[in-house]
Short mmCIF file of N, CA, C and O in Angstrom, two decimals:
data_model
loop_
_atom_site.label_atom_id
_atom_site.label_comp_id
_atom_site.label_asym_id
_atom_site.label_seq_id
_atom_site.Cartn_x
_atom_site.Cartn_y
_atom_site.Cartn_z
N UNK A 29 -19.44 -14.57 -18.83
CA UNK A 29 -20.20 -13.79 -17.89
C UNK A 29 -20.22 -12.34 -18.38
O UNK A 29 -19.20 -11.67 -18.27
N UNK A 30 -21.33 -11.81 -18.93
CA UNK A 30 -21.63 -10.49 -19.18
C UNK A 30 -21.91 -9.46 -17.82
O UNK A 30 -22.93 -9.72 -17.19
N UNK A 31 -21.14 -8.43 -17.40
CA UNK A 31 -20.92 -7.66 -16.67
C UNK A 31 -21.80 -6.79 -16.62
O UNK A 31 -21.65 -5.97 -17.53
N UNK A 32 -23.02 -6.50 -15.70
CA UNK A 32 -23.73 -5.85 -15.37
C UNK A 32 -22.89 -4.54 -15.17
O UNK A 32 -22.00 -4.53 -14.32
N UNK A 33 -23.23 -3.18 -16.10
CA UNK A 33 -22.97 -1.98 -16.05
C UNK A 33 -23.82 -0.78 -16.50
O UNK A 33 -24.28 -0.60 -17.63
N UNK A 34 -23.94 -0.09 -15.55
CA UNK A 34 -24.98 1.19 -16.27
C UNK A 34 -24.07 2.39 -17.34
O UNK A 34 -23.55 3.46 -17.05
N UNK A 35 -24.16 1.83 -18.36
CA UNK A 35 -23.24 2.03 -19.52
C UNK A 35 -23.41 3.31 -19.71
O UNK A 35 -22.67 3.70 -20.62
N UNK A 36 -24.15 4.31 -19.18
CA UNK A 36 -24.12 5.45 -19.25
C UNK A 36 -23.52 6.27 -17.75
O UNK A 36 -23.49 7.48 -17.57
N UNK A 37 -23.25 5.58 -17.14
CA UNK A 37 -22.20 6.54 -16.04
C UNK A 37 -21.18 5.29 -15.83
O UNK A 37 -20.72 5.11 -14.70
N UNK A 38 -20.93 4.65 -16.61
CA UNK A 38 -19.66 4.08 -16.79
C UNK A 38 -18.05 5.05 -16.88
O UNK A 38 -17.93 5.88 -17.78
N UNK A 39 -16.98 4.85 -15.94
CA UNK A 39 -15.53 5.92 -15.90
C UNK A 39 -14.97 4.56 -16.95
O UNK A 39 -15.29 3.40 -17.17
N UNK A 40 -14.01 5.48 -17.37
CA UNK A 40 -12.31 5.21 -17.84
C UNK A 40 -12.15 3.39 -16.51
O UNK A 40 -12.09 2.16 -16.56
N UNK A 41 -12.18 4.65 -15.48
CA UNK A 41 -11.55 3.63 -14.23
C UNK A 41 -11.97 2.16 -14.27
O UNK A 41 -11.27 1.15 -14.28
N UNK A 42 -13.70 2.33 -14.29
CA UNK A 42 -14.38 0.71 -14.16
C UNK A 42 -13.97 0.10 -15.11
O UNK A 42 -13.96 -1.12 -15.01
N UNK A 43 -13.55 0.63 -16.17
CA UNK A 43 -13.41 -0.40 -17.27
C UNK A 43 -11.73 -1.00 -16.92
O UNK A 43 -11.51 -2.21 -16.86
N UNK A 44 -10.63 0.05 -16.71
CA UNK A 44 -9.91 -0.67 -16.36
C UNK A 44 -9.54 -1.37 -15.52
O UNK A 44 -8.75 -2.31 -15.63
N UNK A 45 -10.14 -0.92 -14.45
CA UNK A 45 -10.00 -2.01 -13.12
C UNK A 45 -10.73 -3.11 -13.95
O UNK A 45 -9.87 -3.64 -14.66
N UNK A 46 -11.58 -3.51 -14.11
CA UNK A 46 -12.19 -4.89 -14.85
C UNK A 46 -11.38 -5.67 -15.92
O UNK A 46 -11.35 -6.90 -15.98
N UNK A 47 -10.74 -4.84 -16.74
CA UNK A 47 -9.39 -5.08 -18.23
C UNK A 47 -7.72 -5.93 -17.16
O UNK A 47 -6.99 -6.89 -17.40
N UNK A 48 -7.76 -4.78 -15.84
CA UNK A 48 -6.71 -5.32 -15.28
C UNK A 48 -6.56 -6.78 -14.67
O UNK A 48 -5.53 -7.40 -14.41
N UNK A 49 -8.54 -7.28 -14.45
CA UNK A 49 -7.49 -8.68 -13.72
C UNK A 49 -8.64 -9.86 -14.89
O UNK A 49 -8.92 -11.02 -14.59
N UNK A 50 -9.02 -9.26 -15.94
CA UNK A 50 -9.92 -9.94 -16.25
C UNK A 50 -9.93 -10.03 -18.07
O UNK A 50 -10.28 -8.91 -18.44
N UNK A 51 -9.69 -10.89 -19.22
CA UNK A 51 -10.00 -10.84 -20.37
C UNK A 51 -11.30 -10.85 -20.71
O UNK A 51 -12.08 -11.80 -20.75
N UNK A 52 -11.47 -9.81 -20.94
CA UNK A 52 -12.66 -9.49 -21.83
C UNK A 52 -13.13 -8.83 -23.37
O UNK A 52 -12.61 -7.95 -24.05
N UNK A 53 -14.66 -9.90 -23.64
CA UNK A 53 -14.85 -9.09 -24.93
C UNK A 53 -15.62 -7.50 -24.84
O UNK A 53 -16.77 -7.48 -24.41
N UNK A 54 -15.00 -6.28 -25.22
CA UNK A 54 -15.54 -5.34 -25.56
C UNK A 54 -16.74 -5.21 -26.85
O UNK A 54 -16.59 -5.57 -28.02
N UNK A 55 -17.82 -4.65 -26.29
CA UNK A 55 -18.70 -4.31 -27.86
C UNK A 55 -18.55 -2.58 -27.43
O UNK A 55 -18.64 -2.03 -26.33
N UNK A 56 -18.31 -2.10 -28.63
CA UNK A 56 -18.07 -0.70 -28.59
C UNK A 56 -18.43 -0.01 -30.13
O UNK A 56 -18.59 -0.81 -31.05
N UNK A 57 -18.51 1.00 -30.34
CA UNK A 57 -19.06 1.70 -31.71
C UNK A 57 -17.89 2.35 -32.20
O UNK A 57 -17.31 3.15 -31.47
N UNK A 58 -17.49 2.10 -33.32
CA UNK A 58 -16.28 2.72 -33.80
C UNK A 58 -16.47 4.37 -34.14
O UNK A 58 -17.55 4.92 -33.93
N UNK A 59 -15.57 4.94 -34.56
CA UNK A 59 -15.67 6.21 -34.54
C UNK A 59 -16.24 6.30 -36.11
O UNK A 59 -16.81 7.30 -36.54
N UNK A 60 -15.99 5.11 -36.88
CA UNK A 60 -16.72 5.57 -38.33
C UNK A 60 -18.62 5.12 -38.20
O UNK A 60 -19.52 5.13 -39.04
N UNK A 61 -18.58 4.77 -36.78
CA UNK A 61 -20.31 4.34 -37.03
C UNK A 61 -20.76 2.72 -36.77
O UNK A 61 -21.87 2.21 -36.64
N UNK A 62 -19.34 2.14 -36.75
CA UNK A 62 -19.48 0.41 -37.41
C UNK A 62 -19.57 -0.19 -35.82
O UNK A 62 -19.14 0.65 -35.03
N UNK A 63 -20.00 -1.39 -35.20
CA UNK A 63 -19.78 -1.89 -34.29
C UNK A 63 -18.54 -2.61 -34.13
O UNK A 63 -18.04 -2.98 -35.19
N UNK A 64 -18.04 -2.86 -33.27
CA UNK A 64 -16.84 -3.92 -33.24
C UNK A 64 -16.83 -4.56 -31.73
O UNK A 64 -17.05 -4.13 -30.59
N UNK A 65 -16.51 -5.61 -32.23
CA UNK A 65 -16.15 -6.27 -30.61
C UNK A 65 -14.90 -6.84 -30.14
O UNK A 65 -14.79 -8.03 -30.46
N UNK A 66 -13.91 -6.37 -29.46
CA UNK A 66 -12.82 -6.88 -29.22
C UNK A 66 -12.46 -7.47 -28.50
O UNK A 66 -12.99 -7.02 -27.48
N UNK A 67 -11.62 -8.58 -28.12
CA UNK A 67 -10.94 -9.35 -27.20
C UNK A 67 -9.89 -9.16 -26.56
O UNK A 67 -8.79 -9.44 -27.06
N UNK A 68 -10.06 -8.49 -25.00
CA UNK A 68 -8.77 -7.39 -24.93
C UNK A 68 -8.29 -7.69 -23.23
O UNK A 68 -8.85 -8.56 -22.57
N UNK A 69 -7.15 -6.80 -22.66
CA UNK A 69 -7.11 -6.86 -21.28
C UNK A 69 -5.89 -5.78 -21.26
O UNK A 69 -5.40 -5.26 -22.27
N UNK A 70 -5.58 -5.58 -20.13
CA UNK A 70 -4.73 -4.64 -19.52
C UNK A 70 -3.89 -5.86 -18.63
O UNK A 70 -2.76 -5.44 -18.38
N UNK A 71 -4.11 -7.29 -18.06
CA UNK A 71 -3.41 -8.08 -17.68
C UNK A 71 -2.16 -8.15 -18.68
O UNK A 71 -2.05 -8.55 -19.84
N UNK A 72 -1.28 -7.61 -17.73
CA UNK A 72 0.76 -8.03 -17.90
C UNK A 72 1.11 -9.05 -18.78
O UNK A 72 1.80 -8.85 -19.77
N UNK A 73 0.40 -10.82 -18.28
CA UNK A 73 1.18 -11.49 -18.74
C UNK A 73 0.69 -11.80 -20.07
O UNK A 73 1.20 -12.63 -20.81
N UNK A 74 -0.35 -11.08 -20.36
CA UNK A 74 -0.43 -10.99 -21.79
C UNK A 74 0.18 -10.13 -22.60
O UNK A 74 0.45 -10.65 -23.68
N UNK A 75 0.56 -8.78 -22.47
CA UNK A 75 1.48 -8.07 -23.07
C UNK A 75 2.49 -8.49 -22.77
O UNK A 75 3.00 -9.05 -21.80
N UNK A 76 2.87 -7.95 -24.26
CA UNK A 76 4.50 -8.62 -24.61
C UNK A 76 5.44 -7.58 -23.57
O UNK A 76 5.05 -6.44 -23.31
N UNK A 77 6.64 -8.12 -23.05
CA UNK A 77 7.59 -7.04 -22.22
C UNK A 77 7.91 -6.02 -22.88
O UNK A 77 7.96 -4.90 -22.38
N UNK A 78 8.21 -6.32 -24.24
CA UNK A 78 9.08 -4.85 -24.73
C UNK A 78 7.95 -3.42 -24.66
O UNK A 78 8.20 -2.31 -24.19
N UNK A 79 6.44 -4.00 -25.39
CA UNK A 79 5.15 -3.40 -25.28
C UNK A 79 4.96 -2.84 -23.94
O UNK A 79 4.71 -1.64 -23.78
N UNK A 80 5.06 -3.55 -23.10
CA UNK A 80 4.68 -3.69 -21.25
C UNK A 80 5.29 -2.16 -20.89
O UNK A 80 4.67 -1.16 -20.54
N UNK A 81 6.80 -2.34 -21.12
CA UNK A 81 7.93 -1.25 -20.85
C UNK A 81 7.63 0.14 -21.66
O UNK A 81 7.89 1.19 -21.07
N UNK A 82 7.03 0.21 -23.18
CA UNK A 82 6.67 1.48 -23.78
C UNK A 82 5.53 1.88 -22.90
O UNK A 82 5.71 2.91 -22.25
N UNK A 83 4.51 1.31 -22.78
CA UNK A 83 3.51 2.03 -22.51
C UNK A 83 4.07 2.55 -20.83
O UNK A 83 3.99 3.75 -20.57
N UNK A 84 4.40 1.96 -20.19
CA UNK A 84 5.01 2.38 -18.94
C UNK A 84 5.69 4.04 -19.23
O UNK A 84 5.35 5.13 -18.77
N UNK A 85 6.44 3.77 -19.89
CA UNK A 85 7.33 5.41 -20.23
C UNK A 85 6.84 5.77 -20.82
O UNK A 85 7.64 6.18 -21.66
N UNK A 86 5.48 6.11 -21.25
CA UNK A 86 4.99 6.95 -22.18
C UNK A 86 5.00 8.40 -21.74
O UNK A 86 4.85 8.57 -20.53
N UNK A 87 5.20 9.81 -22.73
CA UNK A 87 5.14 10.56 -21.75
C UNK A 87 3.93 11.48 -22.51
O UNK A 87 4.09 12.69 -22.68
N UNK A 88 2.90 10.88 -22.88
CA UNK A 88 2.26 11.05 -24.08
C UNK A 88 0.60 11.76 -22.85
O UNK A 88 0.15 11.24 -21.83
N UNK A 89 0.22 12.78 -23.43
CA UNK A 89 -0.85 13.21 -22.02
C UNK A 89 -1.88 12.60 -22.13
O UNK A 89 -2.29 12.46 -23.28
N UNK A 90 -2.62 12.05 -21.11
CA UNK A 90 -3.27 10.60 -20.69
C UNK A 90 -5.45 11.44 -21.62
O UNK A 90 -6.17 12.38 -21.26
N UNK A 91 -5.54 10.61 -22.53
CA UNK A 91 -6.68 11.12 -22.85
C UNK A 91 -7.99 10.56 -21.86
O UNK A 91 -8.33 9.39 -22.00
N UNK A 92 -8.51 11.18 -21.16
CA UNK A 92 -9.55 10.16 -20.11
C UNK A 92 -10.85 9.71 -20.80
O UNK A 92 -11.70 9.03 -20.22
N UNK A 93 -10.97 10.24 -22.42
CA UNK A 93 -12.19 9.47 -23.05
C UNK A 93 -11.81 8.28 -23.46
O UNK A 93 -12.65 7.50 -23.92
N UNK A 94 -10.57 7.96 -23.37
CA UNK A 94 -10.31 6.73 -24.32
C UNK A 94 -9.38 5.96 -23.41
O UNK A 94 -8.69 6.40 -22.49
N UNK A 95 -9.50 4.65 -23.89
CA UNK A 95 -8.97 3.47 -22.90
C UNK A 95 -8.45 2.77 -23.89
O UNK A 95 -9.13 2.18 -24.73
N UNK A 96 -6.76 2.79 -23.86
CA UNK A 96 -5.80 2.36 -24.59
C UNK A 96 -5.60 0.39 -24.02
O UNK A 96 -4.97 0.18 -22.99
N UNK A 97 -6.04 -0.52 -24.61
CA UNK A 97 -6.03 -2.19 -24.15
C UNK A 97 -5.41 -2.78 -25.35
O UNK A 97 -5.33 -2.54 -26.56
N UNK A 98 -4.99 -3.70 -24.44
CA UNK A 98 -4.25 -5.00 -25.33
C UNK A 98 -4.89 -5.75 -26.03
O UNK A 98 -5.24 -6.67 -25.29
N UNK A 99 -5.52 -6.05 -27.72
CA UNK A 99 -6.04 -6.44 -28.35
C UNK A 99 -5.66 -7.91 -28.25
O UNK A 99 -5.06 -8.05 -29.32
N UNK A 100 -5.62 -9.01 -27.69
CA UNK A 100 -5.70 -10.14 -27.51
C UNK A 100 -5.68 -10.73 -28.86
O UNK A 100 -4.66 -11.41 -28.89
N UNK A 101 -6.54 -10.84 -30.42
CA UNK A 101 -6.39 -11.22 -31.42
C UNK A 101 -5.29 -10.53 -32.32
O UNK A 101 -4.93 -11.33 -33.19
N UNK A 102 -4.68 -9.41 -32.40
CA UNK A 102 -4.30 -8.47 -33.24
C UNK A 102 -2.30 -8.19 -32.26
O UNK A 102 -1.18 -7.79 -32.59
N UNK A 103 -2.91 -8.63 -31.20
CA UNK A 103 -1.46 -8.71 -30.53
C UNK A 103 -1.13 -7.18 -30.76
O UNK A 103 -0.42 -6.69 -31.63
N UNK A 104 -1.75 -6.64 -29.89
CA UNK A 104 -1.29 -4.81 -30.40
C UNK A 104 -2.34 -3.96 -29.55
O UNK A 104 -3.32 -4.50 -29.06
N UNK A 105 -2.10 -2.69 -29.40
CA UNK A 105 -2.38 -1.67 -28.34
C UNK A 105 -3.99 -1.24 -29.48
O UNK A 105 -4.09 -0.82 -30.63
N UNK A 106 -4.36 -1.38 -29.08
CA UNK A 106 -5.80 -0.64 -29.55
C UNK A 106 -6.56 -0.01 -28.17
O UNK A 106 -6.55 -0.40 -27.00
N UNK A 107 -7.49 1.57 -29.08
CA UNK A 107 -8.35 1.80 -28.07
C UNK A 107 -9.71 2.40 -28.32
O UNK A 107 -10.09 2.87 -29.40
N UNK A 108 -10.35 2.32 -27.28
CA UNK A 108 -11.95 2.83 -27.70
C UNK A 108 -11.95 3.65 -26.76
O UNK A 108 -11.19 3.67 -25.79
N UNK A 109 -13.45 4.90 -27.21
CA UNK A 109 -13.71 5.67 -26.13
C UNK A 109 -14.80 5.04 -25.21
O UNK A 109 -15.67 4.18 -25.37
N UNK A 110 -14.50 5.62 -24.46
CA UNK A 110 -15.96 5.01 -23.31
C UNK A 110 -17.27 5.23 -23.02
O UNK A 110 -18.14 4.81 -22.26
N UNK A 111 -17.08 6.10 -23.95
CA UNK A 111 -18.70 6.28 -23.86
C UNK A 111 -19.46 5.87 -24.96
O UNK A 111 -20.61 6.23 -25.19
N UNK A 112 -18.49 4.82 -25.91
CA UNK A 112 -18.99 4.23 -26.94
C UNK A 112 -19.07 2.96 -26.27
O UNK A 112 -19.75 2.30 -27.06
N UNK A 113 -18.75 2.13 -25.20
CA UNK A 113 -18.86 1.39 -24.33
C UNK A 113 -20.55 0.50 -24.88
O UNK A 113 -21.64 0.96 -24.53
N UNK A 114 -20.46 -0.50 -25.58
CA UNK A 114 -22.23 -0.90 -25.31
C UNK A 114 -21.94 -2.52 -24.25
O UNK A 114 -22.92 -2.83 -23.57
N UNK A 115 -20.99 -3.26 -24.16
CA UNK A 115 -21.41 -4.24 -23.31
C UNK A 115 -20.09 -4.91 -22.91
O UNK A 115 -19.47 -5.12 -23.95
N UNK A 116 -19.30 -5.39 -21.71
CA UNK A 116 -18.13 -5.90 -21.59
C UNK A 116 -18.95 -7.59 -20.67
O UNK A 116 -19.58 -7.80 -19.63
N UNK A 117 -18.30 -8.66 -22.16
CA UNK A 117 -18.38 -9.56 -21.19
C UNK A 117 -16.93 -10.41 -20.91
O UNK A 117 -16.18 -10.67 -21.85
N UNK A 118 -16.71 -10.71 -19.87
CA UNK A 118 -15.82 -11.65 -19.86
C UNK A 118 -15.62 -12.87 -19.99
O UNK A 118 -16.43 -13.65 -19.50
N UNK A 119 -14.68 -13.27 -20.58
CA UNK A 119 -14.47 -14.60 -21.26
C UNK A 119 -13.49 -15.48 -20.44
O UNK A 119 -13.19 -16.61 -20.84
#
């Protein structure tokens, strides 16, 4: 199911409220130009605990262009900005 979004007043927020209860593929534009599409979520029981617990204590200052998710293939913290955002569907 591809997620109807007006990708240009798309927040930080919508995307994570949607990442939190939902796996989805991201299409997003990398910062070198290239497209990529990732398979990602902010759902718990997919991050690993020890992972779960760093990002919790991070004391690192929160960037609001970019949305730090759990890469589902790569098993690891990756992130995109959002306004490189071109389509979230869920899988």
């Amino acid at each position: 199911m591809t997620i109807d979004l007006d990708l240009k007043a798309i927040t930080r927020d919508a995307v994570a409220a949607i990442l939190s209860s939902e796996v989805a593929n991201v299409t997003f534009t990398k910062s070198d130009g290239s497209e990529r599409v990732m398979k990602c979520t902010l759902i718990d029981e997919y991050i690993p605990s020890t992972e779960l617990d760093l990002s919790r204590t991070s004391t690192r200052k929160v960037n609001e262009a970019v949305l730090p998710v759990w890469d589902i293939d790569k098993n690891a913290w990756r992130s995109f900005r959002i306004d490189s955002v071109k389509a979230i569907q869920v899988v």
